[in-house]
Amino acid sequence: MDSPIGIPQAEMLPKSVHPLRPGVRKPVQSAIRSVSYHLFMSATPVHSTVLSFEDARRVVEEQAALIQGSIVAGMGTESVDLLGAAGRVLAETVAADRDLPPFPRSTRDGYAVRSADLSQLPATLEAIGEIKAGEKLDRIPSNIAPGKTASIMTGAPMPAGADAVVMVEYSSQHGKQVKITRGVAPGENIVARGAEGQEGALLLDRGLRLNEAAIALAASVGKSQLQVYKRPRVAVLTTGDEIVNVGATPGPTEIRNSNSYSLGAQIRRAGGEAVLLPIAPDELQGLRRLIEEGLRSDLLLMTGGVSMGRYDLVEQALSELQAEFFFTGAKIQPGRPVVFGKCGAGARASRRGETYFFGLPGNPISTMVTFELFARPILEALAGQSPRSLAFLHARLKKEIRIKTGLKRFLPASLSGEFEHAEVELVAWQGSGDIAATARANCYIVIPADREQIPAGEWVAVMKSDC
Ligand code: AMP
Ligand code: MG
């Protein structure tokens, strides 16, 4: 099998036909059964359940919805100050404490007028006062009678009688005489009282990840503290005899642990708190002990040890712990051997009794991509966040792509240009272990599983990992 764009051979082989571990897996399910994804629940051997990307993602979303349904009882909450709440998930509802805006607000600097007075242009009106933002009620003219006007500033309350604001650009004032050269429709340049939200209206709901607009809205209704969900604790267990800690000096054939750190960063961004466990050996007993420790967290993410090598023991260890597997692979590249399931063993100390886990492939880019595609929705659900779909941008492909069919690809790429000129091209890489190439990339091009060739100039889907 040739390997387009440097795809490692092992990743392109279906797990079930890999020669290294005959007998361990049953043949690949060609289609999933809609009734149940729980294809086995016993100890070894592990059945192989390799799903299309879409089916695997659906399974994840279904589990995320189940978590979401039970989250209020499960997760603790804490009160944080408003700025500290940015990026957190709201655990209370926020309502309007008064009408928004609390008075009819001028959106322009200009003149408060009766629109009917401007039926003949130019019109000359008599100025009877000035209203600035924050003007005391007793200083606002009590009525704008026909033929009268008041100068008004942006953000100032409208006086009674006036029904529109003419922008200052269409006026000139000499003494009390104001000449106006353009008409206005009733309501123009005014936001009516309560138009943005009536007193008591729900503004922000539980489960919302608080961005700057939500923080501003909470500020505008006087919330200096917000109740948010506690961050779920996510255990990160990296496996492999060749992996050493970042601070250690690696031997000639050893590799520094980078996956725990990419995951730590992704976990943080998705609203969790990473707990890095010691590196697990490629040996069953030690691995199982650390898996049990990891299962005490709210979510367990393992990296490595899920491919078809003789020392890829993660599934076996989980299976011995009576884990339930939703899938053991997805037809994607990078990241095909990704494993998703849940397990009760060792989880008694976790908040939920059963702990979800992912076995993410050890190749660093596979780890990053499979986190974004599959682990993130589960972590977000555990963090109390309402489900959301994957977000894609679109950009024009700069250079033709030729690729084998059968796997949906998420390939590191470089996005440039803006608006209708957005362009994207693959970065040259050495396959799913090439961290340096991926650090030069700023997105992933998404290639459907049935496309062999995509010509330059076609609009393609692009996944930004940070949106
Ligand atoms: P595995 O999935 O265990 O077969 O590992 C696939 C590749 O990823 C191998 O080249 C590993 O050395 C590498 N790898 C596994 N874990 C890590 C890690 N924590 N950091 C960096 N590379 C890793
Ligand atoms: Mg390994």
XYZ file of C-alpha atoms and ligand atoms in Angstrom:
491
model
C 0.000 0.000 0.000
C 1.545 3.287 -0.957
C 1.288 6.063 1.487
C 0.064 9.385 0.069
C 1.263 12.491 1.896
C 3.337 10.429 4.286
C 0.606 8.459 6.033
C 2.182 5.835 8.284
C 1.340 2.405 6.919
C 0.045 0.937 10.168
C -2.531 3.647 10.500
C -3.961 2.841 7.094
C -4.540 -0.832 7.865
C -7.852 -1.842 9.365
C -7.202 -2.943 12.934
C -8.912 -6.248 12.344
C -6.534 -7.411 9.633
C -3.297 -6.268 11.185
C -0.937 -9.229 11.293
C 0.640 -8.533 14.670
C -2.245 -9.544 16.878
C -4.180 -12.335 15.166
C -7.156 -13.603 17.091
C -7.456 -10.630 19.377
C -10.095 -8.881 17.328
C -13.181 -10.045 15.538
C -13.852 -8.736 12.000
C -14.661 -5.080 11.637
C -18.347 -4.236 11.889
C -19.250 -2.966 8.440
C -22.145 -0.910 9.766
C -23.127 -0.004 13.284
C -26.347 -1.281 14.734
C -28.594 1.585 15.574
C -30.041 -0.144 18.648
C -26.854 -0.336 20.654
C -23.229 0.562 20.491
C -22.422 -1.593 23.500
C -21.154 -4.447 21.436
C -19.342 -6.182 24.248
C -18.939 -5.803 27.938
C -16.832 -8.778 28.899
C -13.099 -9.116 29.458
C -10.679 -9.871 26.599
C -10.723 -10.486 23.707
C -11.717 -7.012 22.534
C -14.093 -6.847 19.593
C -13.178 -4.281 17.023
C -15.811 -1.618 16.400
C -14.490 0.782 13.820
C -17.037 3.448 12.924
C -17.172 6.099 10.253
C -16.265 9.548 11.550
C -19.909 10.598 11.449
C -21.116 7.564 13.416
C -18.321 7.876 15.976
C -19.092 11.536 16.441
C -22.814 10.728 16.834
C -21.997 8.203 19.565
C -19.944 10.840 21.369
C -22.707 13.421 21.032
C -25.280 10.971 22.391
C -23.134 10.302 25.436
C -22.511 14.034 25.878
C -26.290 14.592 25.864
C -26.714 11.909 28.556
C -24.088 13.638 30.694
C -25.737 16.985 30.081
C -29.085 15.582 31.258
C -27.627 14.620 34.626
C -25.087 17.387 35.100
C -26.944 19.651 37.512
C -26.980 16.951 40.155
C -23.478 15.718 39.365
C -21.164 18.700 39.203
C -20.436 21.157 41.948
C -20.642 24.878 41.400
C -18.663 27.808 42.743
C -19.051 31.554 42.854
C -16.399 33.553 41.004
C -15.930 37.229 40.356
C -17.151 38.502 37.025
C -13.822 38.685 35.239
C -12.799 35.280 36.572
C -15.955 33.871 34.994
C -14.731 34.522 31.429
C -14.401 31.166 29.698
C -16.233 29.327 32.498
C -19.638 27.656 32.190
C -22.582 29.443 33.770
C -24.393 27.456 36.489
C -27.186 29.942 37.182
C -29.655 31.911 35.119
C -29.121 35.624 34.657
C -32.200 37.812 34.199
C -32.699 41.486 33.406
C -32.943 43.428 36.687
C -34.780 46.235 34.840
C -35.818 47.024 31.305
C -32.926 47.132 28.837
C -32.469 49.892 27.941
C -34.150 51.362 31.020
C -35.264 54.439 29.015
C -35.782 55.146 25.305
C -32.196 55.774 24.238
C -30.876 57.995 21.500
C -28.321 56.169 19.359
C -27.011 59.369 17.751
C -25.809 62.827 18.531
C -28.397 65.136 16.992
C -31.865 66.552 17.621
C -34.866 64.932 19.240
C -37.790 65.775 16.972
C -41.365 64.986 16.099
C -40.888 63.206 12.785
C -44.113 64.773 11.481
C -42.487 68.232 11.805
C -40.051 67.271 9.031
C -42.565 66.597 6.268
C -41.382 69.737 4.467
C -37.617 70.204 4.103
C -35.644 72.084 5.056
C -37.538 72.568 8.323
C -36.751 75.103 11.014
C -37.405 74.133 14.653
C -36.847 75.939 17.935
C -34.343 74.393 20.357
C -35.668 74.289 23.906
C -32.852 72.456 25.637
C -29.985 69.998 25.562
C -30.018 66.405 26.832
C -26.744 64.666 27.570
C -26.150 61.040 28.500
C -27.006 60.520 32.167
C -29.103 63.714 32.334
C -31.129 63.953 35.543
C -34.817 63.381 34.961
C -35.815 66.867 36.180
C -33.512 68.499 33.618
C -35.043 66.751 30.612
C -37.627 68.895 28.778
C -41.005 67.536 29.833
C -42.451 67.746 26.327
C -41.303 68.458 22.796
C -44.266 70.299 21.367
C -44.840 70.688 17.589
C -42.186 72.957 16.070
C -39.774 72.394 18.973
C -36.643 70.282 19.334
C -33.877 69.527 21.849
C -30.307 68.689 21.072
C -29.519 65.183 22.302
C -26.378 63.088 22.714
C -25.757 59.391 22.072
C -26.967 57.354 25.048
C -29.214 60.115 26.402
C -32.881 59.523 27.283
C -35.494 60.735 24.799
C -37.794 63.528 25.922
C -41.571 62.997 25.821
C -43.220 64.189 22.624
C -40.246 63.478 20.367
C -40.358 60.230 18.352
C -37.072 60.302 16.417
C -33.549 61.708 16.349
C -32.064 63.551 13.390
C -28.313 63.151 13.121
C -26.376 66.341 13.803
C -24.828 66.002 10.331
C -28.183 67.033 8.790
C -28.635 70.164 10.897
C -27.268 73.632 11.557
C -28.070 75.777 14.570
C -28.034 79.565 14.912
C -29.128 80.736 18.334
C -32.325 78.814 19.063
C -33.093 78.215 15.382
C -32.271 74.717 14.149
C -32.418 74.085 10.409
C -32.883 70.423 9.451
C -32.300 69.154 5.923
C -33.278 65.480 6.147
C -36.441 63.749 7.367
C -36.679 60.777 9.734
C -39.130 57.935 10.219
C -40.830 57.548 13.606
C -38.518 55.601 15.918
C -35.404 56.311 13.858
C -32.166 56.469 15.874
C -33.936 55.424 19.072
C -33.891 52.114 20.965
C -37.221 51.812 22.760
C -37.289 51.105 26.488
C -37.109 47.321 27.077
C -36.383 46.546 23.401
C -33.196 44.642 24.291
C -34.842 42.796 27.189
C -37.731 43.420 29.539
C -37.323 43.381 33.294
C -37.215 39.751 34.468
C -36.412 38.355 30.991
C -33.919 35.466 30.844
C -30.696 36.811 29.356
C -28.152 34.045 30.008
C -28.975 30.407 30.647
C -27.171 27.655 32.539
C -24.678 25.754 30.414
C -23.443 28.792 28.494
C -19.701 29.176 28.077
C -19.171 32.818 29.071
C -17.569 34.894 26.336
C -16.939 38.612 26.488
C -20.462 39.520 25.344
C -22.003 37.328 28.061
C -19.683 38.856 30.652
C -20.685 42.337 29.472
C -24.370 41.423 29.667
C -23.933 40.094 33.223
C -22.123 43.327 34.115
C -24.939 45.381 32.612
C -27.466 43.773 34.969
C -25.296 44.207 38.032
C -23.820 40.729 38.501
C -20.393 41.225 40.070
C -20.225 37.501 40.936
C -21.414 34.536 38.901
C -22.133 30.954 39.828
C -20.184 28.630 37.501
C -19.625 24.860 37.318
C -16.447 23.523 38.845
C -13.897 22.420 36.282
C -13.959 18.646 35.769
C -10.736 16.860 36.641
C -9.283 15.088 33.636
C -6.631 12.464 34.230
C -4.001 12.245 31.497
C -2.195 8.944 31.236
C 0.492 8.626 28.629
C 1.781 5.148 27.880
C 4.952 3.780 26.370
C 8.289 2.378 27.512
C 10.037 4.829 25.191
C 8.426 7.931 26.747
C 10.333 10.009 29.303
C 9.438 13.120 31.261
C 10.176 16.528 29.747
C 12.837 17.276 32.333
C 14.697 13.977 31.795
C 17.548 13.468 29.371
C 16.214 10.959 26.846
C 18.302 7.968 25.855
C 19.122 7.602 22.154
C 15.862 5.750 21.413
C 13.660 7.520 23.918
C 11.072 10.238 23.252
C 10.044 13.102 25.511
C 6.424 13.144 26.587
C 4.720 15.851 24.573
C 1.184 14.434 24.436
C 0.426 15.120 28.082
C 1.181 18.773 27.415
C -0.791 19.194 24.214
C -3.675 17.487 25.990
C -3.193 19.609 29.095
C -3.493 22.729 26.942
C -6.570 21.415 25.110
C -8.204 20.294 28.355
C -7.709 23.717 29.874
C -9.181 25.408 26.838
C -12.184 23.080 26.899
C -12.899 23.948 30.533
C -11.214 21.098 32.412
C -8.356 20.750 34.833
C -5.657 18.321 33.722
C -4.118 15.932 36.217
C -0.996 14.397 34.705
C -0.386 10.833 35.921
C 3.010 9.136 35.797
C 3.980 7.638 32.439
C 2.576 4.108 32.191
C 4.770 1.215 31.057
C 3.901 -1.121 28.173
C 3.186 -3.834 30.720
C -0.272 -4.939 31.793
C -0.129 -4.790 35.568
C 1.492 -1.377 35.890
C -0.734 -0.005 33.154
C -3.893 -1.349 34.784
C -2.964 0.157 38.139
C -2.523 3.617 36.590
C -5.730 3.261 34.568
C -7.584 2.515 37.803
C -6.077 5.617 39.333
C -7.108 7.676 36.304
C -10.655 6.347 36.469
C -11.078 8.151 39.788
C -11.143 11.443 37.888
C -14.136 12.822 36.006
C -12.634 11.750 32.664
C -9.611 9.653 31.723
C -7.587 10.386 28.611
C -4.893 7.899 27.686
C -2.433 8.323 24.868
C -0.605 5.591 23.046
C -0.965 1.844 23.301
C -4.156 1.579 21.236
C -2.685 0.568 17.878
C -1.998 -2.972 16.730
C 1.526 -3.399 18.073
C 2.344 -6.316 20.362
C 2.798 -3.863 23.247
C -0.357 -1.852 22.669
C -2.130 -3.026 25.803
C -4.533 -0.245 26.722
C -7.673 -1.944 25.408
C -6.733 -5.221 27.026
C -6.140 -3.559 30.391
C -9.481 -1.738 30.136
C -11.221 -4.875 29.058
C -9.883 -6.692 32.122
C -11.438 -3.889 34.175
C -14.821 -4.746 32.579
C -14.865 -1.558 30.547
C -17.692 -0.917 28.112
C -16.451 0.181 24.679
C -18.521 2.386 22.390
C -15.972 2.170 19.586
C -12.394 1.039 19.125
C -11.584 2.958 15.977
C -12.859 5.628 13.621
C -12.249 5.856 9.885
C -10.215 9.028 10.110
C -6.648 10.081 9.553
C -4.847 10.940 11.685
C -6.266 9.099 14.668
C -7.779 5.892 13.358
C -7.211 3.688 16.445
C -9.134 6.020 18.810
C -11.038 4.200 21.570
C -14.040 5.484 23.528
C -15.849 3.863 26.428
C -16.732 4.003 30.079
C -15.722 1.965 33.064
C -16.936 1.521 36.617
C -13.768 -0.048 37.997
C -11.770 2.254 40.221
C -14.358 4.930 39.533
C -16.076 4.654 42.896
C -14.200 7.714 44.081
C -15.178 9.695 40.965
C -18.230 11.900 41.102
C -20.263 9.792 38.688
C -19.659 6.142 39.626
C -18.662 5.400 36.042
C -15.909 7.235 34.264
C -15.697 7.923 30.557
C -12.351 7.258 28.965
C -10.642 7.767 25.644
C -7.676 5.825 24.375
C -6.143 8.359 22.016
C -3.508 7.200 19.543
C 0.025 8.067 20.672
C 1.170 9.838 17.535
C 1.120 13.457 18.662
C -1.039 14.855 15.878
C -3.456 11.937 16.211
C -3.717 12.762 19.910
C -4.508 16.416 19.224
C -7.017 15.735 16.440
C -8.890 12.962 18.254
C -9.163 15.136 21.345
C -10.821 17.889 19.296
C -13.129 15.548 17.419
C -14.213 13.193 20.180
C -12.951 13.976 23.686
C -13.845 17.665 23.676
C -17.660 17.200 23.571
C -17.533 14.790 26.521
C -15.288 17.113 28.515
C -17.488 20.098 27.693
C -20.572 18.165 28.808
C -18.826 17.227 32.067
C -17.973 20.906 32.464
C -21.705 21.677 32.292
C -21.626 23.189 28.832
C -24.576 22.763 26.489
C -23.712 20.713 23.398
C -22.495 22.511 20.302
C -21.530 21.235 16.904
C -18.102 21.272 15.349
C -17.367 24.615 13.734
C -15.880 24.800 10.271
C -14.695 27.639 8.114
C -14.409 27.448 4.366
C -11.478 28.469 2.244
C -10.303 28.021 -1.312
C -7.762 25.265 -1.810
C -4.446 26.635 -3.058
C -2.960 23.410 -4.412
C -4.598 20.201 -5.616
C -4.844 17.328 -3.120
C -4.718 13.677 -4.176
C -5.442 11.113 -1.533
C -6.781 7.593 -1.009
C -10.436 7.178 -0.222
C -11.841 5.416 2.842
C -10.781 7.696 5.686
C -11.989 11.163 6.537
C -8.867 13.272 6.815
C -8.042 16.172 9.090
C -4.707 17.326 7.763
C -2.573 20.157 9.150
C -2.791 23.163 6.891
C -2.081 26.810 6.606
C -4.969 29.249 6.268
C -4.353 32.730 4.909
C -6.238 35.581 3.282
C -9.437 37.100 4.510
C -13.140 37.050 3.782
C -13.835 35.862 0.239
C -10.085 35.560 -0.379
C -9.447 32.914 2.315
C -7.051 30.293 1.001
C -5.694 27.126 2.519
C -2.979 24.618 1.691
C -1.571 21.524 3.346
C 1.675 21.953 5.212
C 4.372 19.486 4.231
C 4.599 16.888 6.978
C 6.111 13.570 7.834
C 2.860 12.038 9.027
C 0.986 12.115 12.287
C 4.101 12.256 14.435
C 5.300 15.534 12.926
C 4.733 18.065 15.705
C 6.991 20.682 14.097
C 4.909 20.762 10.902
C 1.701 20.980 12.886
C 3.068 23.834 14.966
C 3.612 25.684 11.658
C 0.017 24.973 10.645
C -2.942 26.969 11.930
C -5.856 24.708 10.976
C -6.823 21.338 9.544
C -8.251 20.789 6.067
C -11.140 18.349 6.256
C -11.262 15.900 3.359
C -14.355 13.708 2.937
C -13.708 9.956 2.951
C -14.917 9.531 -0.640
C -12.733 12.171 -2.305
C -9.671 11.005 -4.231
C -8.805 14.347 -5.668
C -9.667 17.933 -4.808
C -8.664 20.473 -7.445
C -7.033 23.783 -6.634
C -9.647 26.507 -6.328
C -12.357 24.355 -4.703
C -13.832 25.607 -1.427
C -12.947 23.143 1.307
C -13.945 22.807 4.964
C -11.351 23.937 7.461
C -11.327 23.146 11.165
C -9.685 25.645 13.494
C -8.782 23.864 16.682
C -9.404 26.932 18.825
C -12.907 27.846 17.746
P 1.566 4.242 20.070
O 0.181 4.781 19.813
O 1.793 3.893 21.489
O 1.888 3.124 19.130
O 2.562 5.426 19.739
C 2.613 5.946 18.418
C 3.767 6.910 18.290
O 3.541 8.019 19.136
C 5.102 6.340 18.693
O 6.068 6.848 17.806
C 5.316 6.880 20.081
O 6.661 6.966 20.433
C 4.658 8.236 19.995
N 4.177 8.664 21.296
C 3.408 7.947 22.126
N 3.158 8.624 23.261
C 3.781 9.811 23.136
C 3.893 10.950 23.986
N 3.314 10.983 25.190
N 4.597 12.006 23.546
C 5.199 11.972 22.324
N 5.116 10.921 21.475
C 4.422 9.849 21.873
Mg 3.210 2.935 22.584
